[in-house]
Amino acid sequence: MNMLTNEITEFLQIEYPIIQAPMAGGITTSTLVAEVSKAGGLGMIGAGYMTPNQMREQIREIKLVTSRPFGINLFVPTEFNVVENKVKSKAANQFLNPIRDQLNLPHKNDFDISAINNAHETFNDQIKIVIEEKVSICSFTFGIPSKDVITELKQHNITLVGTATTVREAMENEKAGMDIVVVQGSEAGGHRGNFMDSYQESLIGLMSLIPQVVDNVRIPVIAAGGIMDGRGLMASICLGAKGVQMGTAFLTCVESGAHQVYKEAVLNAKEDQTVLTRSFSGKWARGIKNEFILEMRKHEASLPDFPVQNILTQDIRKASATQGQQDFMSLWSGQSPRLAKNQTVETLIKNIIAEAEKILF
Ligand SMILES: Cc1cc2nc3c(=O)[nH]c(=O)nc-3n(C[C@H](O)[C@H](O)[C@H](O)COP(=O)(O)O)c2cc1C
């Protein structure tokens, strides 16, 4: 029992109302997730891009290290027009080839759209793993899963967490049966979770978003976006949130799987250096401005949709990371990079709690 115990810590069986944001793409290593849970928060696997086997492996790895609860996050598949994206991907490769030259990568001219696995099938396979491996908490972004999926997960007593960027999306999550909703403010790093309106209309600052959502749903609200320390945690709680979900703060931690170049980029970034871009993946996301974003800006509107553009830029992002240069990597970050530190998860959580207690007393 501590001063921060509330309905969310009791419901999730954690010590502190701190959730480490699921971050797909190798950042949420087993060590990061386990260390967060061991330190009293909730570790989350970002499984959006994982195969079912990779999911199974990581879940088992974490369970070997801790018996504390942790969660997993999946991307709800989004529809895209195959014919239109086929045309768009051809054009996008023309814009990407000069960048490939800079990285000594071979040109690509065609894109086999059929190579994209059936997203719905993959999603259903991922759900099966969550159930089979008995992960007790499952969160979603980019939409709300089907009624059938929700019913099945609930039958297995899995706690469901949705993502919302507006009041309407939060209400939709509640109506669909989500137990908790994460509200993602415009400050947030990484992909936007909006699924009802366009990204522009769904860019609500967290200070506006929390109380308006709290007034319109009965399920507990978790705040996400720009929160890095005890001040952010307490401010969120003052506005009616029951806890926080933090991404950027955990991404620069020692245990995170983010590339060293990426961590350094965040640690050296200022609040005015992050921008929204769809140039890396076809979906709007917040990251640190670099050469790739600036080069692709003029083509932004005509780029293919997620996940087509994400697959097209895979070779570029990978080569940029291997060559240790940040110019063509996706450097997702929230709007508070000045508050980021390279420290252990244990220190980060201890400091948040100490700051929160100082504010409380
Ligand atoms: C590198 C990175 C990857 C992310 N990947 C995911 C993801 O896979 N699933 C998800 O629901 N949210 C993802 N997010 C968004 C977070 O859940 C959260 O909204 C965000 O980190 C909050 O803003 P902050 O980074 O300023 O703390 C990601 C964020 C970052 C920074």
GROMACS .gro file of C-alpha atoms and ligand atoms in nm:
model
  392
    1MET     CA    1   0.000   0.000   0.000
    2ASN     CA    2   0.138   0.343  -0.094
    3MET     CA    3  -0.010   0.690  -0.145
    4LEU     CA    4  -0.060   0.624  -0.515
    5THR     CA    5  -0.268   0.312  -0.474
    6ASN     CA    6  -0.602   0.350  -0.651
    7GLU     CA    7  -0.860   0.153  -0.849
    8ILE     CA    8  -0.620   0.104  -1.140
    9THR     CA    9  -0.334  -0.031  -0.929
   10GLU     CA   10  -0.579  -0.267  -0.759
   11PHE     CA   11  -0.738  -0.373  -1.087
   12LEU     CA   12  -0.405  -0.434  -1.262
   13GLN     CA   13  -0.241  -0.567  -0.944
   14ILE     CA   14   0.052  -0.330  -0.966
   15GLU     CA   15   0.215  -0.105  -0.708
   16TYR     CA   16   0.222   0.226  -0.891
   17PRO     CA   17  -0.011   0.368  -1.160
   18ILE     CA   18   0.269   0.376  -1.417
   19ILE     CA   19   0.241   0.188  -1.744
   20GLN     CA   20   0.542   0.157  -1.974
   21ALA     CA   21   0.405   0.226  -2.321
   22PRO     CA   22   0.416  -0.066  -2.558
   23MET     CA   23   0.663   0.036  -2.829
   24ALA     CA   24   0.664  -0.188  -3.134
   25GLY     CA   25   0.985  -0.239  -3.328
   26GLY     CA   26   1.224  -0.394  -3.078
   27ILE     CA   27   1.225  -0.125  -2.807
   28THR     CA   28   1.027  -0.316  -2.547
   29THR     CA   29   1.282  -0.590  -2.481
   30SER     CA   30   1.199  -0.864  -2.232
   31THR     CA   31   1.438  -0.698  -1.987
   32LEU     CA   32   1.264  -0.361  -2.018
   33VAL     CA   33   0.917  -0.509  -1.968
   34ALA     CA   34   1.025  -0.731  -1.678
   35GLU     CA   35   1.218  -0.452  -1.505
   36VAL     CA   36   0.917  -0.219  -1.520
   37SER     CA   37   0.691  -0.482  -1.369
   38LYS     CA   38   0.951  -0.571  -1.107
   39ALA     CA   39   0.981  -0.203  -1.013
   40GLY     CA   40   0.607  -0.186  -0.945
   41GLY     CA   41   0.478  -0.050  -1.277
   42LEU     CA   42   0.319  -0.235  -1.567
   43GLY     CA   43   0.555  -0.349  -1.842
   44MET     CA   44   0.401  -0.381  -2.187
   45ILE     CA   45   0.523  -0.573  -2.493
   46GLY     CA   46   0.481  -0.378  -2.817
   47ALA     CA   47   0.381  -0.671  -3.035
   48GLY     CA   48   0.230  -0.481  -3.327
   49TYR     CA   49   0.490  -0.602  -3.579
   50MET     CA   50   0.558  -0.942  -3.419
   51THR     CA   51   0.484  -1.283  -3.559
   52PRO     CA   52   0.288  -1.516  -3.331
   53ASN     CA   53   0.607  -1.714  -3.263
   54GLN     CA   54   0.803  -1.405  -3.165
   55MET     CA   55   0.520  -1.311  -2.929
   56ARG     CA   56   0.517  -1.652  -2.767
   57GLU     CA   57   0.892  -1.645  -2.720
   58GLN     CA   58   0.896  -1.303  -2.556
   59ILE     CA   59   0.601  -1.376  -2.327
   60ARG     CA   60   0.775  -1.692  -2.203
   61GLU     CA   61   1.104  -1.509  -2.160
   62ILE     CA   62   0.942  -1.245  -1.937
   63LYS     CA   63   0.756  -1.505  -1.734
   64LEU     CA   64   1.088  -1.672  -1.654
   65VAL     CA   65   1.210  -1.347  -1.496
   66THR     CA   66   0.903  -1.219  -1.314
   67SER     CA   67   0.571  -1.348  -1.192
   68ARG     CA   68   0.434  -0.995  -1.177
   69PRO     CA   69   0.169  -0.887  -1.428
   70PHE     CA   70   0.265  -0.743  -1.764
   71GLY     CA   71   0.067  -0.670  -2.077
   72ILE     CA   72   0.086  -0.689  -2.453
   73ASN     CA   73  -0.025  -0.448  -2.726
   74LEU     CA   74  -0.154  -0.520  -3.074
   75PHE     CA   75  -0.237  -0.312  -3.380
   76VAL     CA   76  -0.599  -0.344  -3.490
   77PRO     CA   77  -0.572  -0.401  -3.868
   78THR     CA   78  -0.660  -0.100  -4.079
   79GLU     CA   79  -0.805  -0.130  -4.427
   80PHE     CA   80  -0.623   0.004  -4.731
   81ASN     CA   81  -0.717   0.017  -5.096
   82VAL     CA   82  -0.496  -0.235  -5.279
   83VAL     CA   83  -0.529  -0.087  -5.630
   84GLU     CA   84  -0.464   0.268  -5.518
   85ASN     CA   85  -0.171   0.167  -5.298
   86LYS     CA   86  -0.013  -0.032  -5.579
   87VAL     CA   87   0.006   0.286  -5.787
   88LYS     CA   88   0.118   0.497  -5.491
   89SER     CA   89   0.392   0.251  -5.396
   90LYS     CA   90   0.544   0.270  -5.744
   91ALA     CA   91   0.566   0.649  -5.717
   92ALA     CA   92   0.694   0.629  -5.358
   93ASN     CA   93   0.983   0.406  -5.466
   94GLN     CA   94   1.088   0.676  -5.712
   95PHE     CA   95   1.111   0.924  -5.422
   96LEU     CA   96   1.290   0.669  -5.204
   97ASN     CA   97   1.552   0.558  -5.458
   98PRO     CA   98   1.771   0.873  -5.427
   99ILE     CA   99   1.776   0.809  -5.050
  100ARG     CA  100   1.871   0.447  -5.117
  101ASP     CA  101   2.164   0.582  -5.323
  102GLN     CA  102   2.289   0.776  -5.022
  103LEU     CA  103   2.285   0.457  -4.816
  104ASN     CA  104   2.437   0.239  -5.091
  105LEU     CA  105   2.119   0.037  -5.115
  106PRO     CA  106   1.989  -0.117  -5.439
  107HIS     CA  107   1.697   0.059  -5.605
  108LYS     CA  108   1.349  -0.082  -5.575
  109ASN     CA  109   1.092  -0.022  -5.841
  110ASP     CA  110   0.813  -0.265  -5.782
  111PHE     CA  111   0.630  -0.360  -5.473
  112ASP     CA  112   0.449  -0.687  -5.445
  113ILE     CA  113   0.144  -0.582  -5.250
  114SER     CA  114   0.029  -0.942  -5.217
  115ALA     CA  115   0.343  -0.995  -5.006
  116ILE     CA  116   0.164  -0.818  -4.724
  117ASN     CA  117   0.020  -1.098  -4.518
  118ASN     CA  118  -0.347  -1.099  -4.461
  119ALA     CA  119  -0.354  -0.854  -4.173
  120HIS     CA  120  -0.676  -0.993  -4.028
  121GLU     CA  121  -0.539  -1.346  -4.024
  122THR     CA  122  -0.218  -1.231  -3.854
  123PHE     CA  123  -0.420  -1.036  -3.597
  124ASN     CA  124  -0.635  -1.341  -3.517
  125ASP     CA  125  -0.321  -1.553  -3.478
  126GLN     CA  126  -0.176  -1.291  -3.243
  127ILE     CA  127  -0.496  -1.299  -3.034
  128LYS     CA  128  -0.468  -1.677  -3.011
  129ILE     CA  129  -0.117  -1.642  -2.862
  130VAL     CA  130  -0.238  -1.388  -2.603
  131ILE     CA  131  -0.499  -1.642  -2.490
  132GLU     CA  132  -0.277  -1.950  -2.509
  133GLU     CA  133   0.009  -1.785  -2.322
  134LYS     CA  134  -0.230  -1.640  -2.063
  135VAL     CA  135  -0.124  -1.276  -2.083
  136SER     CA  136  -0.360  -1.106  -1.841
  137ILE     CA  137  -0.368  -0.759  -2.001
  138CYS     CA  138  -0.405  -0.680  -2.370
  139SER     CA  139  -0.415  -0.331  -2.519
  140PHE     CA  140  -0.498  -0.209  -2.867
  141THR     CA  141  -0.425   0.088  -3.087
  142PHE     CA  142  -0.540   0.207  -3.433
  143GLY     CA  143  -0.897   0.096  -3.363
  144ILE     CA  144  -1.121  -0.138  -3.170
  145PRO     CA  145  -1.119  -0.513  -3.232
  146SER     CA  146  -1.433  -0.692  -3.348
  147LYS     CA  147  -1.708  -0.797  -3.110
  148ASP     CA  148  -1.606  -1.162  -3.149
  149VAL     CA  149  -1.245  -1.094  -3.053
  150ILE     CA  150  -1.352  -0.888  -2.751
  151THR     CA  151  -1.594  -1.158  -2.636
  152GLU     CA  152  -1.331  -1.428  -2.670
  153LEU     CA  153  -1.069  -1.235  -2.474
  154LYS     CA  154  -1.321  -1.153  -2.202
  155GLN     CA  155  -1.416  -1.519  -2.172
  156HIS     CA  156  -1.053  -1.577  -2.078
  157ASN     CA  157  -1.061  -1.300  -1.817
  158ILE     CA  158  -0.815  -1.084  -2.006
  159THR     CA  159  -0.822  -0.715  -1.913
  160LEU     CA  160  -0.878  -0.506  -2.225
  161VAL     CA  161  -0.728  -0.162  -2.278
  162GLY     CA  162  -0.823   0.063  -2.568
  163THR     CA  163  -0.660   0.377  -2.710
  164ALA     CA  164  -0.845   0.702  -2.780
  165THR     CA  165  -0.741   1.044  -2.905
  166THR     CA  166  -1.083   1.210  -2.865
  167VAL     CA  167  -1.382   1.188  -2.631
  168ARG     CA  168  -1.583   1.016  -2.904
  169GLU     CA  169  -1.316   0.747  -2.946
  170ALA     CA  170  -1.301   0.694  -2.569
  171MET     CA  171  -1.680   0.652  -2.554
  172GLU     CA  172  -1.662   0.405  -2.842
  173ASN     CA  173  -1.399   0.204  -2.655
  174GLU     CA  174  -1.619   0.194  -2.347
  175LYS     CA  175  -1.923   0.091  -2.550
  176ALA     CA  176  -1.724  -0.192  -2.711
  177GLY     CA  177  -1.639  -0.335  -2.368
  178MET     CA  178  -1.287  -0.208  -2.301
  179ASP     CA  179  -1.205  -0.213  -1.928
  180ILE     CA  180  -0.965   0.082  -1.942
  181VAL     CA  181  -0.892   0.355  -2.197
  182VAL     CA  182  -0.555   0.517  -2.266
  183VAL     CA  183  -0.606   0.873  -2.388
  184GLN     CA  184  -0.330   0.980  -2.619
  185GLY     CA  185  -0.269   1.355  -2.624
  186SER     CA  186  -0.117   1.536  -2.919
  187GLU     CA  187   0.215   1.549  -2.732
  188ALA     CA  188   0.260   1.173  -2.764
  189GLY     CA  189   0.554   1.014  -2.941
  190GLY     CA  190   0.504   0.746  -3.205
  191HIS     CA  191   0.197   0.672  -3.412
  192ARG     CA  192  -0.132   0.846  -3.360
  193GLY     CA  193  -0.402   0.609  -3.242
  194ASN     CA  194  -0.692   0.800  -3.400
  195PHE     CA  195  -0.946   0.580  -3.575
  196MET     CA  196  -1.262   0.788  -3.614
  197ASP     CA  197  -1.163   1.129  -3.745
  198SER     CA  198  -0.864   1.262  -3.935
  199TYR     CA  199  -0.536   1.309  -3.752
  200GLN     CA  200  -0.572   1.691  -3.754
  201GLU     CA  201  -0.905   1.681  -3.572
  202SER     CA  202  -0.770   1.423  -3.330
  203LEU     CA  203  -0.475   1.625  -3.203
  204ILE     CA  204  -0.608   1.723  -2.862
  205GLY     CA  205  -0.360   1.836  -2.598
  206LEU     CA  206  -0.356   1.606  -2.295
  207MET     CA  207  -0.462   1.880  -2.052
  208SER     CA  208  -0.782   1.928  -2.252
  209LEU     CA  209  -0.833   1.562  -2.331
  210ILE     CA  210  -0.815   1.404  -1.983
  211PRO     CA  211  -1.096   1.593  -1.803
  212GLN     CA  212  -1.326   1.586  -2.104
  213VAL     CA  213  -1.287   1.209  -2.140
  214VAL     CA  214  -1.318   1.156  -1.765
  215ASP     CA  215  -1.652   1.342  -1.771
  216ASN     CA  216  -1.786   1.120  -2.047
  217VAL     CA  217  -1.682   0.765  -1.962
  218ARG     CA  218  -1.711   0.548  -1.651
  219ILE     CA  219  -1.407   0.326  -1.719
  220PRO     CA  220  -1.069   0.434  -1.575
  221VAL     CA  221  -0.866   0.671  -1.791
  222ILE     CA  222  -0.488   0.645  -1.838
  223ALA     CA  223  -0.304   0.953  -1.966
  224ALA     CA  224  -0.037   0.939  -2.237
  225GLY     CA  225   0.168   1.207  -2.408
  226GLY     CA  226   0.470   1.402  -2.289
  227ILE     CA  227   0.468   1.260  -1.935
  228MET     CA  228   0.820   1.204  -1.809
  229ASP     CA  229   0.823   1.243  -1.430
  230GLY     CA  230   0.632   1.278  -1.104
  231ARG     CA  231   0.497   1.618  -1.208
  232GLY     CA  232   0.333   1.470  -1.517
  233LEU     CA  233   0.194   1.180  -1.315
  234MET     CA  234   0.042   1.407  -1.050
  235ALA     CA  235  -0.093   1.655  -1.306
  236SER     CA  236  -0.267   1.369  -1.489
  237ILE     CA  237  -0.416   1.241  -1.163
  238CYS     CA  238  -0.534   1.595  -1.074
  239LEU     CA  239  -0.718   1.608  -1.407
  240GLY     CA  240  -0.896   1.282  -1.333
  241ALA     CA  241  -0.671   1.017  -1.486
  242LYS     CA  242  -0.606   0.704  -1.279
  243GLY     CA  243  -0.257   0.651  -1.416
  244VAL     CA  244  -0.010   0.728  -1.691
  245GLN     CA  245   0.138   0.551  -1.991
  246MET     CA  246   0.489   0.672  -2.072
  247GLY     CA  247   0.682   0.595  -2.389
  248THR     CA  248   0.972   0.836  -2.449
  249ALA     CA  249   1.079   0.827  -2.082
  250PHE     CA  250   1.127   0.448  -2.102
  251LEU     CA  251   1.276   0.450  -2.451
  252THR     CA  252   1.597   0.617  -2.335
  253CYS     CA  253   1.633   0.381  -2.038
  254VAL     CA  254   1.932   0.149  -2.023
  255GLU     CA  255   1.710  -0.160  -2.068
  256SER     CA  256   1.530  -0.037  -2.380
  257GLY     CA  257   1.615  -0.193  -2.714
  258ALA     CA  258   1.628   0.141  -2.897
  259HIS     CA  259   1.944   0.188  -3.104
  260GLN     CA  260   2.212   0.393  -2.925
  261VAL     CA  261   2.198   0.656  -3.201
  262TYR     CA  262   1.823   0.684  -3.148
  263LYS     CA  263   1.858   0.718  -2.770
  264GLU     CA  264   2.117   0.992  -2.819
  265ALA     CA  265   1.894   1.175  -3.066
  266VAL     CA  266   1.614   1.186  -2.806
  267LEU     CA  267   1.850   1.279  -2.522
  268ASN     CA  268   1.980   1.573  -2.727
  269ALA     CA  269   1.646   1.687  -2.872
  270LYS     CA  270   1.452   1.999  -2.777
  271GLU     CA  271   1.077   2.035  -2.744
  272ASP     CA  272   1.046   2.216  -3.080
  273GLN     CA  273   1.222   1.946  -3.281
  274THR     CA  274   0.948   1.686  -3.299
  275VAL     CA  275   0.705   1.690  -3.590
  276LEU     CA  276   0.418   1.484  -3.721
  277THR     CA  277   0.500   1.284  -4.031
  278ARG     CA  278   0.357   0.996  -4.233
  279SER     CA  279   0.671   0.959  -4.442
  280PHE     CA  280   0.807   0.652  -4.265
  281SER     CA  281   0.498   0.436  -4.235
  282GLY     CA  282   0.199   0.593  -4.409
  283LYS     CA  283   0.041   0.666  -4.071
  284TRP     CA  284   0.086   0.996  -3.888
  285ALA     CA  285   0.338   0.975  -3.607
  286ARG     CA  286   0.544   1.212  -3.393
  287GLY     CA  287   0.919   1.196  -3.419
  288ILE     CA  288   1.235   1.404  -3.424
  289LYS     CA  289   1.278   1.595  -3.748
  290ASN     CA  290   1.559   1.459  -3.966
  291GLU     CA  291   1.671   1.458  -4.328
  292PHE     CA  292   1.432   1.180  -4.429
  293ILE     CA  293   1.127   1.368  -4.299
  294LEU     CA  294   1.236   1.690  -4.469
  295GLU     CA  295   1.312   1.516  -4.801
  296MET     CA  296   0.981   1.331  -4.808
  297ARG     CA  297   0.771   1.623  -4.690
  298LYS     CA  298   0.691   1.740  -5.043
  299HIS     CA  299   0.554   1.395  -5.131
  300GLU     CA  300   0.379   1.334  -4.800
  301ALA     CA  301   0.020   1.353  -4.922
  302SER     CA  302   0.075   1.108  -5.207
  303LEU     CA  303   0.254   0.837  -5.010
  304PRO     CA  304   0.096   0.493  -4.969
  305ASP     CA  305  -0.100   0.406  -4.657
  306PHE     CA  306   0.008   0.206  -4.353
  307PRO     CA  307   0.144  -0.060  -4.362
  308VAL     CA  308   0.254  -0.031  -4.727
  309GLN     CA  309   0.483   0.270  -4.676
  310ASN     CA  310   0.621   0.111  -4.360
  311ILE     CA  311   0.734  -0.192  -4.558
  312LEU     CA  312   0.872   0.025  -4.841
  313THR     CA  313   1.098   0.219  -4.602
  314GLN     CA  314   1.214  -0.087  -4.408
  315ASP     CA  315   1.545  -0.126  -4.597
  316ILE     CA  316   1.620   0.245  -4.555
  317ARG     CA  317   1.551   0.255  -4.181
  318LYS     CA  318   1.751  -0.061  -4.126
  319ALA     CA  319   2.054   0.054  -4.328
  320SER     CA  320   2.051   0.393  -4.157
  321ALA     CA  321   2.060   0.225  -3.816
  322THR     CA  322   2.332  -0.020  -3.920
  323GLN     CA  323   2.542   0.269  -4.053
  324GLY     CA  324   2.489   0.448  -3.724
  325GLN     CA  325   2.335   0.757  -3.875
  326GLN     CA  326   2.011   0.911  -3.761
  327ASP     CA  327   1.924   1.089  -4.087
  328PHE     CA  328   1.701   0.814  -4.223
  329MET     CA  329   1.583   0.641  -3.905
  330SER     CA  330   1.240   0.689  -3.751
  331LEU     CA  331   1.318   0.873  -3.426
  332TRP     CA  332   0.977   0.861  -3.256
  333SER     CA  333   0.961   1.091  -2.956
  334GLY     CA  334   0.701   1.279  -2.756
  335GLN     CA  335   0.718   1.654  -2.696
  336SER     CA  336   0.918   1.636  -2.372
  337PRO     CA  337   1.258   1.509  -2.486
  338ARG     CA  338   1.442   1.761  -2.263
  339LEU     CA  339   1.318   1.557  -1.966
  340ALA     CA  340   1.454   1.227  -2.101
  341LYS     CA  341   1.743   1.063  -1.917
  342ASN     CA  342   1.962   0.761  -1.973
  343GLN     CA  343   1.899   0.572  -1.652
  344THR     CA  344   1.777   0.236  -1.533
  345VAL     CA  345   1.407   0.160  -1.519
  346GLU     CA  346   1.437   0.119  -1.143
  347THR     CA  347   1.583   0.471  -1.104
  348LEU     CA  348   1.321   0.624  -1.335
  349ILE     CA  349   1.031   0.471  -1.139
  350LYS     CA  350   1.188   0.547  -0.800
  351ASN     CA  351   1.236   0.911  -0.900
  352ILE     CA  352   0.879   0.944  -1.031
  353ILE     CA  353   0.743   0.813  -0.703
  354ALA     CA  354   0.972   1.034  -0.492
  355GLU     CA  355   0.864   1.342  -0.693
  356ALA     CA  356   0.499   1.246  -0.668
  357GLU     CA  357   0.524   1.200  -0.291
  358LYS     CA  358   0.696   1.538  -0.258
  359ILE     CA  359   0.403   1.698  -0.440
  360LEU     CA  360   0.150   1.508  -0.227
  361PHE     CA  361   0.296   1.614   0.109
  362LIG     C1  362   0.894   0.466  -3.009
  362LIG     C2  363   0.748   0.458  -2.979
  362LIG     C3  364   0.676   0.349  -3.022
  362LIG     C4  365   0.540   0.339  -2.991
  362LIG     N1  366   0.472   0.225  -3.028
  362LIG     C5  367   0.346   0.207  -2.984
  362LIG     C6  368   0.280   0.082  -3.004
  362LIG     O1  369   0.335  -0.012  -3.060
  362LIG     N2  370   0.152   0.070  -2.957
  362LIG     C7  371   0.088   0.171  -2.891
  362LIG     O2  372  -0.026   0.153  -2.849
  362LIG     N3  373   0.149   0.290  -2.871
  362LIG     C8  374   0.276   0.310  -2.915
  362LIG     N4  375   0.339   0.429  -2.892
  362LIG     C9  376   0.264   0.541  -2.829
  362LIG    C10  377   0.258   0.528  -2.677
  362LIG     O3  378   0.163   0.432  -2.641
  362LIG    C11  379   0.219   0.661  -2.608
  362LIG     O4  380   0.101   0.711  -2.664
  362LIG    C12  381   0.329   0.765  -2.618
  362LIG     O5  382   0.456   0.711  -2.600
  362LIG    C13  383   0.307   0.874  -2.515
  362LIG     O6  384   0.390   0.984  -2.537
  362LIG     P1  385   0.538   0.997  -2.477
  362LIG     O7  386   0.624   0.921  -2.571
  362LIG     O8  387   0.565   1.143  -2.480
  362LIG     O9  388   0.538   0.936  -2.339
  362LIG    C14  389   0.475   0.443  -2.921
  362LIG    C15  390   0.549   0.553  -2.879
  362LIG    C16  391   0.684   0.562  -2.905
  362LIG    C17  392   0.762   0.682  -2.855
   0.00000   0.00000   0.00000
